[in-house]
Coordinates of C-alpha atoms and ligand atoms in Angstrom, one line a residue:
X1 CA -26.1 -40.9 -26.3
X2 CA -27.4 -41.0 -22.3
X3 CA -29.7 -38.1 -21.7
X4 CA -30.6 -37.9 -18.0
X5 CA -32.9 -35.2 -16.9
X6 CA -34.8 -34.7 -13.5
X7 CA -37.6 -32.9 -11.2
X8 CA -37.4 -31.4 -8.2
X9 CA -37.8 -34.0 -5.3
X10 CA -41.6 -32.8 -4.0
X11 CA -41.7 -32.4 -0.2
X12 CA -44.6 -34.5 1.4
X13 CA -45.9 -32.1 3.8
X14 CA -48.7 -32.1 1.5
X15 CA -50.5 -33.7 -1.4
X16 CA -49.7 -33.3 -5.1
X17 CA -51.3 -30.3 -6.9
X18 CA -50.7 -28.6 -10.4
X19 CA -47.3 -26.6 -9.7
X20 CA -45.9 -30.2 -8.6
X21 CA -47.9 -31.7 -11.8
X22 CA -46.0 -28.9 -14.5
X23 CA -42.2 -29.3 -13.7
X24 CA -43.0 -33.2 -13.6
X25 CA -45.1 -32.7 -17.0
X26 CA -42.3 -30.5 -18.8
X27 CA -39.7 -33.5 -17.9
X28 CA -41.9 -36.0 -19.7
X29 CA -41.6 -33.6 -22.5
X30 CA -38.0 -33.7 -22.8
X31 CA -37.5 -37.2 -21.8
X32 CA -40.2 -38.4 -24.5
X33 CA -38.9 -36.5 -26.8
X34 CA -35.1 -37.6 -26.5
X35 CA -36.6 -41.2 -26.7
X36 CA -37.7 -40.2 -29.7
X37 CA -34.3 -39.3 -31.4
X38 CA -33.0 -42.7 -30.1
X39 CA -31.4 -41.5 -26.8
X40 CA -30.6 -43.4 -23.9
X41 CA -32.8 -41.7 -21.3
X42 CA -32.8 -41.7 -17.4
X43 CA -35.5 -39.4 -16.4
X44 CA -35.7 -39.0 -12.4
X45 CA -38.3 -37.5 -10.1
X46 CA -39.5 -38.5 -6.4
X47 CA -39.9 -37.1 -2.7
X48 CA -37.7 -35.4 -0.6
X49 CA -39.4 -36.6 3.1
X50 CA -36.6 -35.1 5.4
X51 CA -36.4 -31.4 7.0
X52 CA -38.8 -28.9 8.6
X53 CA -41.1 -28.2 6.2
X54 CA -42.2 -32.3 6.4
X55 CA -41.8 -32.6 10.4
X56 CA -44.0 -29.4 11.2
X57 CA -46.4 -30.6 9.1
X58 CA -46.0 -34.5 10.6
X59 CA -46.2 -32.9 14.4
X60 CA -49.6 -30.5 12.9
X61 CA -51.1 -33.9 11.8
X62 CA -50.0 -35.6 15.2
X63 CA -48.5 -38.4 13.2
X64 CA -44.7 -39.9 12.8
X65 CA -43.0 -37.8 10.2
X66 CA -42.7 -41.7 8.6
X67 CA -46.0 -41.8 8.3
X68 CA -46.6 -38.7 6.6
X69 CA -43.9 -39.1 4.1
X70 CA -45.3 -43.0 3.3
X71 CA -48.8 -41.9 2.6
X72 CA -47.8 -38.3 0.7
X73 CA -44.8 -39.7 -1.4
X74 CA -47.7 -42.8 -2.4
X75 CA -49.6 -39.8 -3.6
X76 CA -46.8 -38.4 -5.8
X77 CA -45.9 -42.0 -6.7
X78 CA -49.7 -42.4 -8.1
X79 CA -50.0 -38.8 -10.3
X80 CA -47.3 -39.7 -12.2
X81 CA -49.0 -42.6 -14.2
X82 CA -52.1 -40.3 -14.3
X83 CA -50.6 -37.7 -15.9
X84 CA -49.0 -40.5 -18.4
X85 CA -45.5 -39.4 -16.8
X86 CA -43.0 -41.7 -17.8
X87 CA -40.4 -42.0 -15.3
X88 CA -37.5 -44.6 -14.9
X89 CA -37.1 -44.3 -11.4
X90 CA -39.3 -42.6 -8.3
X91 CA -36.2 -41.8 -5.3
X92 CA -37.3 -41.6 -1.8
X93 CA -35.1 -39.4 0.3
X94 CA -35.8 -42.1 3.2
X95 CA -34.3 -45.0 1.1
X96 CA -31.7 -46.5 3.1
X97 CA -29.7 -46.6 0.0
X98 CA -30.1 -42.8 -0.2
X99 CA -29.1 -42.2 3.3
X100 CA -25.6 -44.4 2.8
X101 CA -24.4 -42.5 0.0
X102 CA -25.8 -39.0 0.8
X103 CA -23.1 -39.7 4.1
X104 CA -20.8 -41.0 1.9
X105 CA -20.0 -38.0 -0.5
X106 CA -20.7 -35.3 2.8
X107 CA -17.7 -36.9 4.2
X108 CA -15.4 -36.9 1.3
X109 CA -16.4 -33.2 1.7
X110 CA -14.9 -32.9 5.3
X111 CA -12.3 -35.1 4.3
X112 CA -11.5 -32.5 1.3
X113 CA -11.3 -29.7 3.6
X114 CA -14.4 -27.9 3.3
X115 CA -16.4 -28.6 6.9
X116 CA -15.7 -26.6 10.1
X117 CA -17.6 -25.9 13.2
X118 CA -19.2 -22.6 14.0
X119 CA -22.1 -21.1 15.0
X120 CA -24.9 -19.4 12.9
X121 CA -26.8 -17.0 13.4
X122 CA -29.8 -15.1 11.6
X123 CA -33.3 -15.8 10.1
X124 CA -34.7 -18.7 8.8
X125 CA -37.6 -19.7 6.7
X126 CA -39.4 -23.5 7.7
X127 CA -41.3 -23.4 5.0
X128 CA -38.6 -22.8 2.5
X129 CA -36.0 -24.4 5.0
X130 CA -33.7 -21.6 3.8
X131 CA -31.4 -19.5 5.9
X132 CA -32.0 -16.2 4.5
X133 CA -29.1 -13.6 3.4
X134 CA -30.1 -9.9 4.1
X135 CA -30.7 -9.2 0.9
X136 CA -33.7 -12.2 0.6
X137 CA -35.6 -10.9 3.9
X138 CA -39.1 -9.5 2.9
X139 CA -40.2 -6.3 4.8
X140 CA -40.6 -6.8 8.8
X141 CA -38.4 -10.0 8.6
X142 CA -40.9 -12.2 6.6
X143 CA -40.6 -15.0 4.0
X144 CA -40.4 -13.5 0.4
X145 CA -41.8 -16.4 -0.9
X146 CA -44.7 -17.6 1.9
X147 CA -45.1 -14.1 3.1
X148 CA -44.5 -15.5 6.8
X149 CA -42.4 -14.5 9.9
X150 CA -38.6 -15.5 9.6
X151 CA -37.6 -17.0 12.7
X152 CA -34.4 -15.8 14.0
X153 CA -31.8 -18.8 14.7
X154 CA -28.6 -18.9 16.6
X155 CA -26.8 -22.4 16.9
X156 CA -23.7 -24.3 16.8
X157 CA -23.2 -26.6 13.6
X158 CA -20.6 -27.5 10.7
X159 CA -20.5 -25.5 8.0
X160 CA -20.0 -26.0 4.2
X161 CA -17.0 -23.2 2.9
X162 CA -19.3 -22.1 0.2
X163 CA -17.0 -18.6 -0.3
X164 CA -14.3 -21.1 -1.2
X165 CA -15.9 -21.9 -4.4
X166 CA -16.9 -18.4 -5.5
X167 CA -14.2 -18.4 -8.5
X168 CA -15.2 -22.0 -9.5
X169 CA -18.5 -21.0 -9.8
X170 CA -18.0 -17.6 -11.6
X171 CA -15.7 -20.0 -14.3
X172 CA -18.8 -22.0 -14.4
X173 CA -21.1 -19.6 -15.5
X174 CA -18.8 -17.8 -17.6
X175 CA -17.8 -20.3 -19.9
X176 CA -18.6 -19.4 -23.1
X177 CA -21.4 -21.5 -24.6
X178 CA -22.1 -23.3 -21.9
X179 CA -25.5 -21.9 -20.4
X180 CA -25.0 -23.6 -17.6
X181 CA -28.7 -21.7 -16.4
X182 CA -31.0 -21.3 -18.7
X183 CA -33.3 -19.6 -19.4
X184 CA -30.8 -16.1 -19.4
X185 CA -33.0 -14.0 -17.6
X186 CA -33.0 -17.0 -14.7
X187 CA -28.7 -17.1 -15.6
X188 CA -28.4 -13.1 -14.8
X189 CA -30.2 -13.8 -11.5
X190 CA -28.2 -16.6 -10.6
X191 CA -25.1 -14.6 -12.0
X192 CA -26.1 -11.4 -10.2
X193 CA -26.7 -13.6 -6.3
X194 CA -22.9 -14.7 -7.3
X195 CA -21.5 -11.2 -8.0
X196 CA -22.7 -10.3 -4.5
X197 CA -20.0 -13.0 -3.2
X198 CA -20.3 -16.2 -1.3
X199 CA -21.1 -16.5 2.3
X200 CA -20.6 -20.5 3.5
X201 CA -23.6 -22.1 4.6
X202 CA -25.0 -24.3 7.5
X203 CA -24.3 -28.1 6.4
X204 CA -26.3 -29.2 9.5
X205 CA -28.7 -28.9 12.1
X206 CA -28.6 -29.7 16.0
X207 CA -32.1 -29.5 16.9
X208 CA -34.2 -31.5 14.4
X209 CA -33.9 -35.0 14.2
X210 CA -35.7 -35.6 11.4
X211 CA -32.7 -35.8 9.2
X212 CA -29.7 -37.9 7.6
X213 CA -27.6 -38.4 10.9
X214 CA -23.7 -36.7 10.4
X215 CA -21.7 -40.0 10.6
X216 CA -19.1 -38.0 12.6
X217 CA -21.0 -36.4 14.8
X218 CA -24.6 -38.3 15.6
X219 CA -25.8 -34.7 17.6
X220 CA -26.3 -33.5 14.0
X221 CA -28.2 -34.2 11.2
X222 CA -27.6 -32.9 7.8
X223 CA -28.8 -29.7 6.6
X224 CA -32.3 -31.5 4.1
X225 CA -31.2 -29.3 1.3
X226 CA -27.8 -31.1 1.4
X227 CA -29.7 -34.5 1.5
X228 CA -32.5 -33.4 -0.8
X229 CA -29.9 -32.2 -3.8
X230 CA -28.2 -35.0 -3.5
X231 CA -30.6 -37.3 -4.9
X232 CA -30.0 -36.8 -8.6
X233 CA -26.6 -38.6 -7.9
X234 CA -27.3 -41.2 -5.7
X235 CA -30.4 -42.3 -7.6
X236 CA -28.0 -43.7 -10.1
X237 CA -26.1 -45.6 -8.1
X238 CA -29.0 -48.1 -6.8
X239 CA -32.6 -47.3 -9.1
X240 CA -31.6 -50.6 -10.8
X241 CA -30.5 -52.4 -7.8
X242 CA -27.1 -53.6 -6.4
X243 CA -25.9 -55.4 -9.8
X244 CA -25.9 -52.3 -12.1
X245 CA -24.5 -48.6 -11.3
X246 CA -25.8 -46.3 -13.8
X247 CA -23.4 -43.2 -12.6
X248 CA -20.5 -43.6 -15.4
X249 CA -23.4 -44.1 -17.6
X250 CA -25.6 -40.8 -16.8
X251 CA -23.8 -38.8 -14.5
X252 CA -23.3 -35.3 -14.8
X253 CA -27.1 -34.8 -15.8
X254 CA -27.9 -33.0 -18.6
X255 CA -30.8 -30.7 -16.9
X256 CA -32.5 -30.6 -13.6
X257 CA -36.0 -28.9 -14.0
X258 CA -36.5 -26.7 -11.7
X259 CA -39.0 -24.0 -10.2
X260 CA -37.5 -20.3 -10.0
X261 CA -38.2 -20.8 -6.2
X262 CA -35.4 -22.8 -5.4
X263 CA -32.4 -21.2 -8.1
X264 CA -29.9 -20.2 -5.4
X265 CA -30.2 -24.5 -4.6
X266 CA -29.6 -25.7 -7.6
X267 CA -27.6 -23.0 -9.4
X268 CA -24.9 -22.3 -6.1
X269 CA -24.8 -24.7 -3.5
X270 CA -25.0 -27.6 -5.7
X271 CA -22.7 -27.3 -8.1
X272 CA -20.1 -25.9 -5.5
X273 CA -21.3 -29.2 -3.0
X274 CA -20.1 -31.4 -6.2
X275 CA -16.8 -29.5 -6.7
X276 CA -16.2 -29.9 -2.9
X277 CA -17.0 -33.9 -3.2
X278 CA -14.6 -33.7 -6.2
X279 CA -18.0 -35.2 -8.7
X280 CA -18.7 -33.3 -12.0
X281 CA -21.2 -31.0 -11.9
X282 CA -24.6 -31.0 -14.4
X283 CA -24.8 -29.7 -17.4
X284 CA -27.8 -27.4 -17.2
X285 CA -30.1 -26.2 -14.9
X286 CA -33.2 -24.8 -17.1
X287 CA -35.8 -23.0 -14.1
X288 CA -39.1 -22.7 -15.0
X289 CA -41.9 -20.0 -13.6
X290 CA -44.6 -20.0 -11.3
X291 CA -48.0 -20.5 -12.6
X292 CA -50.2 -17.8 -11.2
X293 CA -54.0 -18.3 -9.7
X294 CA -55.3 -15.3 -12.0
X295 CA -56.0 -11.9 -10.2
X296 CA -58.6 -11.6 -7.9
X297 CA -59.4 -7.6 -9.2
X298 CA -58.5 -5.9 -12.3
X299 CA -55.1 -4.6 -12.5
X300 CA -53.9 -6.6 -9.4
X301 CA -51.4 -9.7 -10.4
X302 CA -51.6 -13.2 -10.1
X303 CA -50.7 -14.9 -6.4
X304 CA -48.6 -18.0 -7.0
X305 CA -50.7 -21.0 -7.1
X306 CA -50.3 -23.1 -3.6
X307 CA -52.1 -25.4 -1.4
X308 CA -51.8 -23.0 1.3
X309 CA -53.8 -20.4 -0.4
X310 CA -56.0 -22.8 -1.6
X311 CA -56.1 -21.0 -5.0
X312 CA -55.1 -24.2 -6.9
X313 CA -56.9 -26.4 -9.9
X314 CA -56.4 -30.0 -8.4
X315 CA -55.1 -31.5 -11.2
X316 CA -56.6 -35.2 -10.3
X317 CA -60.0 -33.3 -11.1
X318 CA -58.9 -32.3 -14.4
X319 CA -57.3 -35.8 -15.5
X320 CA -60.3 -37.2 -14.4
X321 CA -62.9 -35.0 -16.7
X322 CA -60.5 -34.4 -19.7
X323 CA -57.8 -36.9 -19.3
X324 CA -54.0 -36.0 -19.3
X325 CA -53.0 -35.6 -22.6
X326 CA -55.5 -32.1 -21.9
X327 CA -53.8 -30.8 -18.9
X328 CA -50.2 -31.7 -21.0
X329 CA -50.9 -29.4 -23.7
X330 CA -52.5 -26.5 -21.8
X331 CA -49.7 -26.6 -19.2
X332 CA -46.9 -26.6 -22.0
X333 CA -48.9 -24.2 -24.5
X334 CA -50.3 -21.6 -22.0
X335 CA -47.5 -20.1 -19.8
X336 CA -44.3 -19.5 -21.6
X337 CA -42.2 -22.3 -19.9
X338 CA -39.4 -20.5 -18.1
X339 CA -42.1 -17.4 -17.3
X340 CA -44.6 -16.7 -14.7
X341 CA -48.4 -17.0 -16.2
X342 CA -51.7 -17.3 -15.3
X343 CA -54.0 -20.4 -15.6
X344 CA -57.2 -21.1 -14.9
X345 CA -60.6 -23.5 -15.7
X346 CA -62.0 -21.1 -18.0
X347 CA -58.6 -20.9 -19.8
X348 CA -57.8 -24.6 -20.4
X349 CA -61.9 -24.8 -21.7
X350 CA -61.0 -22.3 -24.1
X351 CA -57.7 -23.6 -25.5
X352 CA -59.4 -27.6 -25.7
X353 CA -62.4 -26.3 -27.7
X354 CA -60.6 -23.9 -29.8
X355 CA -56.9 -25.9 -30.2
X356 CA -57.3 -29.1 -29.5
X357 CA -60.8 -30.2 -30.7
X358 CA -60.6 -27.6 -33.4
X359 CA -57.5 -27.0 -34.7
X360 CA -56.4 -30.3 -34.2
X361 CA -59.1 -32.7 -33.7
X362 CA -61.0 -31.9 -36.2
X363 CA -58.1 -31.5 -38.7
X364 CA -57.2 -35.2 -37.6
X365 CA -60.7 -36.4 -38.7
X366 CA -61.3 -34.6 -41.4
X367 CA -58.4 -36.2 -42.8
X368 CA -58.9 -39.7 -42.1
X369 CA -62.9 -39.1 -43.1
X370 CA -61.8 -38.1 -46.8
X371 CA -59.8 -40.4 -47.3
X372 CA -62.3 -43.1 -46.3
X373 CA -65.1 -41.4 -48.3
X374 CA -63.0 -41.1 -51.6
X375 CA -60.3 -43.2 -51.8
X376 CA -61.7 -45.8 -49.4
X377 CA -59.2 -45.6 -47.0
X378 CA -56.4 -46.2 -49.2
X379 CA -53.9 -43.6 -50.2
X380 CA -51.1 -44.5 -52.9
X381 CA -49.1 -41.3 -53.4
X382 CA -47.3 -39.9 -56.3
X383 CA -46.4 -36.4 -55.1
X384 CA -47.0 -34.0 -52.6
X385 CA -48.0 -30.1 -52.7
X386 CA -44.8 -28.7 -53.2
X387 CA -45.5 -25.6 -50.9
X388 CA -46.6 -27.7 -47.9
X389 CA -44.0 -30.0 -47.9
X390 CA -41.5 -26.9 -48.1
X391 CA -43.4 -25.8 -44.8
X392 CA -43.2 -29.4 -43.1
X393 CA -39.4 -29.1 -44.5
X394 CA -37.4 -28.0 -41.1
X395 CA -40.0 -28.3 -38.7
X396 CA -38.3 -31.2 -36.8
X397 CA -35.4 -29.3 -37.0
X398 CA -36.3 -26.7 -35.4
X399 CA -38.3 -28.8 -32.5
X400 CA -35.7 -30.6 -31.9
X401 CA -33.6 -27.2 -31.6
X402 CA -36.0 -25.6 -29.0
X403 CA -36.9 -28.8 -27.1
X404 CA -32.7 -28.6 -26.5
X405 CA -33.1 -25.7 -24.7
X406 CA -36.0 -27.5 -23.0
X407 CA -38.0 -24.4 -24.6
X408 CA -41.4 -26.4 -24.6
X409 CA -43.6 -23.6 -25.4
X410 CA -41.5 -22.3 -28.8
X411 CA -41.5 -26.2 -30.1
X412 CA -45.0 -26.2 -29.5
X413 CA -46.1 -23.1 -31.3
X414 CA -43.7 -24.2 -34.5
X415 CA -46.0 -27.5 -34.6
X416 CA -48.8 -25.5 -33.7
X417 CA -48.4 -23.3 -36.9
X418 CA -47.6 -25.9 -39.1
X419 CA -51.5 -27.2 -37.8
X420 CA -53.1 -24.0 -39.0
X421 CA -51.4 -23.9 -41.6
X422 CA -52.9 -27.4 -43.2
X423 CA -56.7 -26.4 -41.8
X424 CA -56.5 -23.3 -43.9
X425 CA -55.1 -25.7 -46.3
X426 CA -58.1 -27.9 -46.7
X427 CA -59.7 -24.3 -47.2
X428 CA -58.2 -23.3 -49.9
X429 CA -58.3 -27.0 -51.4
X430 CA -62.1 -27.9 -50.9
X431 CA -61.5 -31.3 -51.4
X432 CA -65.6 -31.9 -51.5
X433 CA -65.9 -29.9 -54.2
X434 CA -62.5 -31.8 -56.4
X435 CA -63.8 -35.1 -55.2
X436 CA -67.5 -34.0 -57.6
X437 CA -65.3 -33.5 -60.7
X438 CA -63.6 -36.6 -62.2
X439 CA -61.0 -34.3 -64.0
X440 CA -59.5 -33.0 -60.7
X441 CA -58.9 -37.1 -59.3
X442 CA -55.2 -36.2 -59.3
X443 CA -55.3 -32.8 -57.6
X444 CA -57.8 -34.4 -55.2
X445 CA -54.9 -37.5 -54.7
X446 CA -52.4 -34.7 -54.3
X447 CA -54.4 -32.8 -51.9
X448 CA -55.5 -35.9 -49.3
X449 CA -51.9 -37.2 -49.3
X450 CA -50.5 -34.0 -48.4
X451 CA -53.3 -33.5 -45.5
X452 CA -52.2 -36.7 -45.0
X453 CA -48.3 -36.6 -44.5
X454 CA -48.4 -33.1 -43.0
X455 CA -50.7 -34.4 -40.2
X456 CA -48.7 -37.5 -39.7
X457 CA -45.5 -35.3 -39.3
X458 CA -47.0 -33.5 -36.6
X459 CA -48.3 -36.0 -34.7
X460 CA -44.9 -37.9 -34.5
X461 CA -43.9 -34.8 -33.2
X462 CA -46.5 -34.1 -30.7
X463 CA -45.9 -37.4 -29.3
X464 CA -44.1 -36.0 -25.8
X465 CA -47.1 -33.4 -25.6
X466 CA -49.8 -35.9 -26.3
X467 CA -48.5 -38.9 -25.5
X468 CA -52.3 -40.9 -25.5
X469 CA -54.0 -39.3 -28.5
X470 CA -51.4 -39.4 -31.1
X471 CA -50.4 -43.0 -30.6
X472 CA -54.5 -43.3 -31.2
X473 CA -54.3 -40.8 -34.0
X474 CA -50.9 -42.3 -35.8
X475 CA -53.1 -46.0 -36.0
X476 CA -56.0 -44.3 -37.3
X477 CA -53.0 -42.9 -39.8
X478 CA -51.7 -46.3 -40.2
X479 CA -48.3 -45.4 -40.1
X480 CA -46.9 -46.0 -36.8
X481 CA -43.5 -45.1 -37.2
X482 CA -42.7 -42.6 -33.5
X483 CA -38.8 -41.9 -34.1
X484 CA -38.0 -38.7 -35.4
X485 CA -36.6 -39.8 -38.7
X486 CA -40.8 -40.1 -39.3
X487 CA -40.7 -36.5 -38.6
X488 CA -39.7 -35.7 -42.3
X489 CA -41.7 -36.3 -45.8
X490 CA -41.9 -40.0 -46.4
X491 CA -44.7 -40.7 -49.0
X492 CA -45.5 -44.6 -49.0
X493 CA -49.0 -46.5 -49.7
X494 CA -51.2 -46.4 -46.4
X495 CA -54.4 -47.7 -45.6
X496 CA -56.3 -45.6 -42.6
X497 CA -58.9 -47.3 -40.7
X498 CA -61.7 -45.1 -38.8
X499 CA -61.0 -41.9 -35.9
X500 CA -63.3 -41.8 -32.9
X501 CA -62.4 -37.4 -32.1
X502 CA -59.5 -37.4 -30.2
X503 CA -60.9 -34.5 -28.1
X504 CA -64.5 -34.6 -28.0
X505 CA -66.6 -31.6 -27.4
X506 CA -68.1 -30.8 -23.7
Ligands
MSP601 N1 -38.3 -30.3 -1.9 C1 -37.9 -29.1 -2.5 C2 -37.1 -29.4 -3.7 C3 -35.8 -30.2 -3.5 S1 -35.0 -30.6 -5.1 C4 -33.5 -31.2 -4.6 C5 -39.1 -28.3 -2.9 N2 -40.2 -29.0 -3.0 S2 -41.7 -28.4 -3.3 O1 -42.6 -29.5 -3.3 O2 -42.0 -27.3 -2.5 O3 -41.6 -27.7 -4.8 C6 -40.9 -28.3 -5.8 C7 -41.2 -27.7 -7.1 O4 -42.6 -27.8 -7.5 C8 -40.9 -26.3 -7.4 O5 -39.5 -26.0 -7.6 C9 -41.6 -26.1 -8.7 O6 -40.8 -26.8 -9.7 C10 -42.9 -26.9 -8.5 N3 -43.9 -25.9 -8.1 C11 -44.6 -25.9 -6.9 N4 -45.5 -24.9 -6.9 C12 -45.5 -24.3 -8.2 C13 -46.2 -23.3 -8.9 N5 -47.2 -22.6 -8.3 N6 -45.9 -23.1 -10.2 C14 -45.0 -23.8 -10.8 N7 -44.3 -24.7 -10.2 C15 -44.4 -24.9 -8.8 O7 -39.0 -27.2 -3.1

């Protein structure tokens, strides 16, 4: 089965930080894991280098908005290896390619019937590149969101007939089962800005000319968001160059990832933009929270983390100290994915000493250690503790449930238990105390090769999380085996070799 899933397309105004670094993170997640159950995947992310928020920032810098994009979308292009992101294709709103088919489909929308002139007028956000409806102005006309001045507009462009999809849409949402928004409390928002009926929507802009020119009217560009959506379809038609289309393969997507800032995008003007092109439209949308710089006093909340606030962890430092199997696991394990949360330094040094080195790392060698010390190495199992294994029984299951609602933070905590539940385990056991008496050699092989299979099964399942320790981890096992069938009780002879810790102490 094809499984395609996508990012947001990161504006190049400025460099990478962690906010960028989590959606991108979460999709690697989902995309891994998919792999994993023998899925055809296409996972998508890149830069969307049109618009205002990149040419303000291009005209700051006193450099070509060209320029800008090249040297910030390189940046992009370089965290995702870092973070041990695994990507098929990086798009590049600039990409000729892009430009041709992002015309292409806006005109079958005017030929369809759903472009006229007009004139707008009303207040506008750069920064967010949103035209605002009254009920998303902030007091004394600001920016919700950046919490600066709206600018008031007035100017003569097309328009897209949004209103004319408002029954569409509410059908879309409506469908039983579907969840075409997920998580519900993001659907109810989405569903609410939809009750409150449709207003159409500027297609394109006169004034800026940093833009995807309107074929039939070169005075024009088109509106970035247009342009910027667009990617996740056109990508398919040229990320493996001219020979081979993957749309009929891929297309609708299963999920875009997205961040709760830019819902009304995704959730409205997309999916009414592809009924207007006559294109199916995806299958979810899952949106994701902000993570939060934590509060400056007591009792205050937590400021969305930004560059322009400067309240961000730069996530190149943290690769660099900890690597980014690290950042993966806080990011996935410490803010509910789909709410708002806090993170900070002291937060992810508290969760790798106590979850990752502890819990997990030291389970990990402990396990391989025994075995070396008294079975030298070699493990030839018989049978299993029967309550374990009933624990283990399911779990894949039930990752492989959550992880369908992209709810990383749920699958994580169901492994997570499973982890504790094996230390306390070797607790209860004591294997150094069987291995002194030579009557309990068969309680002791019971005991190692369960510690052994129940930490095998979840590091095959910890794979998307932890991409780089567990493939080290699953040698040290020797059993390699990364599909999800290996998820489940499987006793067979192994030999483990020798663990350096996975997650050494700082
Ligand atoms: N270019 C548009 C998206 C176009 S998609 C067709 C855009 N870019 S962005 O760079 O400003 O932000 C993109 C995404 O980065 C957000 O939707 C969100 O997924 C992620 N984040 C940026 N800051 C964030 C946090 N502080 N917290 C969590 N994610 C955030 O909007």
């Amino acid at each position: 089965m094809p499984y395609y899933v996508t990012t947001p397309i990161y504006y190049v105004n400025a460099a990478p930080h962690l906010g960028h670094a989590y959606t991108s993170i979460a999709a690697d997640i989902l995309a891994r894991h998919q792999r994993q159950r023998g899925e055809d995947v296409f996972f998508l992310t890149g830069t969307d280098e049109h618009g205002e928020p990149v040419a303000i920032a291009a005209e700051e810098q006193g450099v070509p908005p060209l320029e800008l994009a090249d040297r910030n979308s390189q940046r992009f292009r370089d965290l995702m290896p870092l973070l041990n992101v695994s990507n098929d294709y990086f798009i590049r709103t600039t990409d000729p390619e892009h430009i041709r088919r992002v015309q292409e489909v806006l005109v079958k929308v005017r030929e369809n019937g759903y472009v006229y002139e007009g004139t707008y007028e009303g207040w506008y956000c750069p920064r967010c590149a949103d035209f605002k409806t009254e009920a998303e102005i902030g007091p004394n006309n600001t920016c919700p969101i950046h919490e600066i001045p709206l600018i008031r507009e007035r100017e003569d462009n097309y328009f897209f007939e949004l209103s004319a999809f408002q029954s569409q849409l509410e059908q879309l949402f409506d469908e039983p089962g579907r969840d075409f928004v997920m998580p519900r409390h993001r659907f109810n928002e989405a569903r609410a800005f939809l009750a409150g009926g449709l207003q159409d929507v500027s297609l394109t802009r006169p004034k800026l000319r940093w833009g995807v020119e309107v074929p039939w009217d070169r005075s024009q560009v088109f509106y970035v968001w247009f342009d910027a959506l667009l990617n996740y379809y056109t990508a398919l038609g040229f990320a493996r160059g001219k020979q081979q289309d993957l749309t009929k393969e891929f297309w609708p997507a299963d999920v875009h990832l997205i961040g709760k800032d830019i819902l009304k995008f995704h959730t409205i003007y997309w999916p009414a933009m592809l009924m207007a092109a006559g294109i199916e439209v995806p299958r979810h949308v899952f949106v994701h929270g902000f993570l939060l710089a934590p509060p400056e006093r007591e009792g205050e909340e937590g400021k969305k983390m930004s560059k322009s606030r400067g309240n961000v962890i730069d996530p190149f430092a943290v690769i660099e100290d900890y690597g980014a199997d690290a950042l993966r696991f806080y990011l996935a394990r410490e803010v509910q994915f789909g709410q708002d949360g806090p993170v900070s330094l002291e937060g992810f040094n508290t969760r790798y000493e106590t979850e990752l080195a502890n819990d997990y790392g030291n389970l990990a060698s402990r396990t391989v250690a025994m075995i070396n010390r008294y079975r030298d190495g070699h493990l030839d199992p018989t049978d299993h503790d029967a309550e374990i294994a009933a624990e283990l029984d399911g779990l894949a299951d039930a990752v492989c449930a959550h992880l369908d609602r992209c709810d990383i933070t749920p699958a994580l905590e169901e492994i997570w238990k499973r982890i504790r539940r094996l230390n306390r385990y070797v607790e209860e056991q004591q294997p150094w105390q069987l291995a002194k008496d030579p009557d309990q050699a068969a309680q002791l092989d019971r005991v190692l090769a369960t510690l052994h299979e129940g930490v095998r099964i979840v590091t095959v399942l910890m794979q998307p999380y932890l991409p780089a320790s567990t493939e080290k981890l699953l040698g040290a096992l020797g059993r390699t085996e990364r599909d999800i069938a290996a998820a489940r009780c499987s006793p067979a002879p192994v030999d483990v070799t020798t663990l350096e810790p996975l997650f050494p102490k700082r």
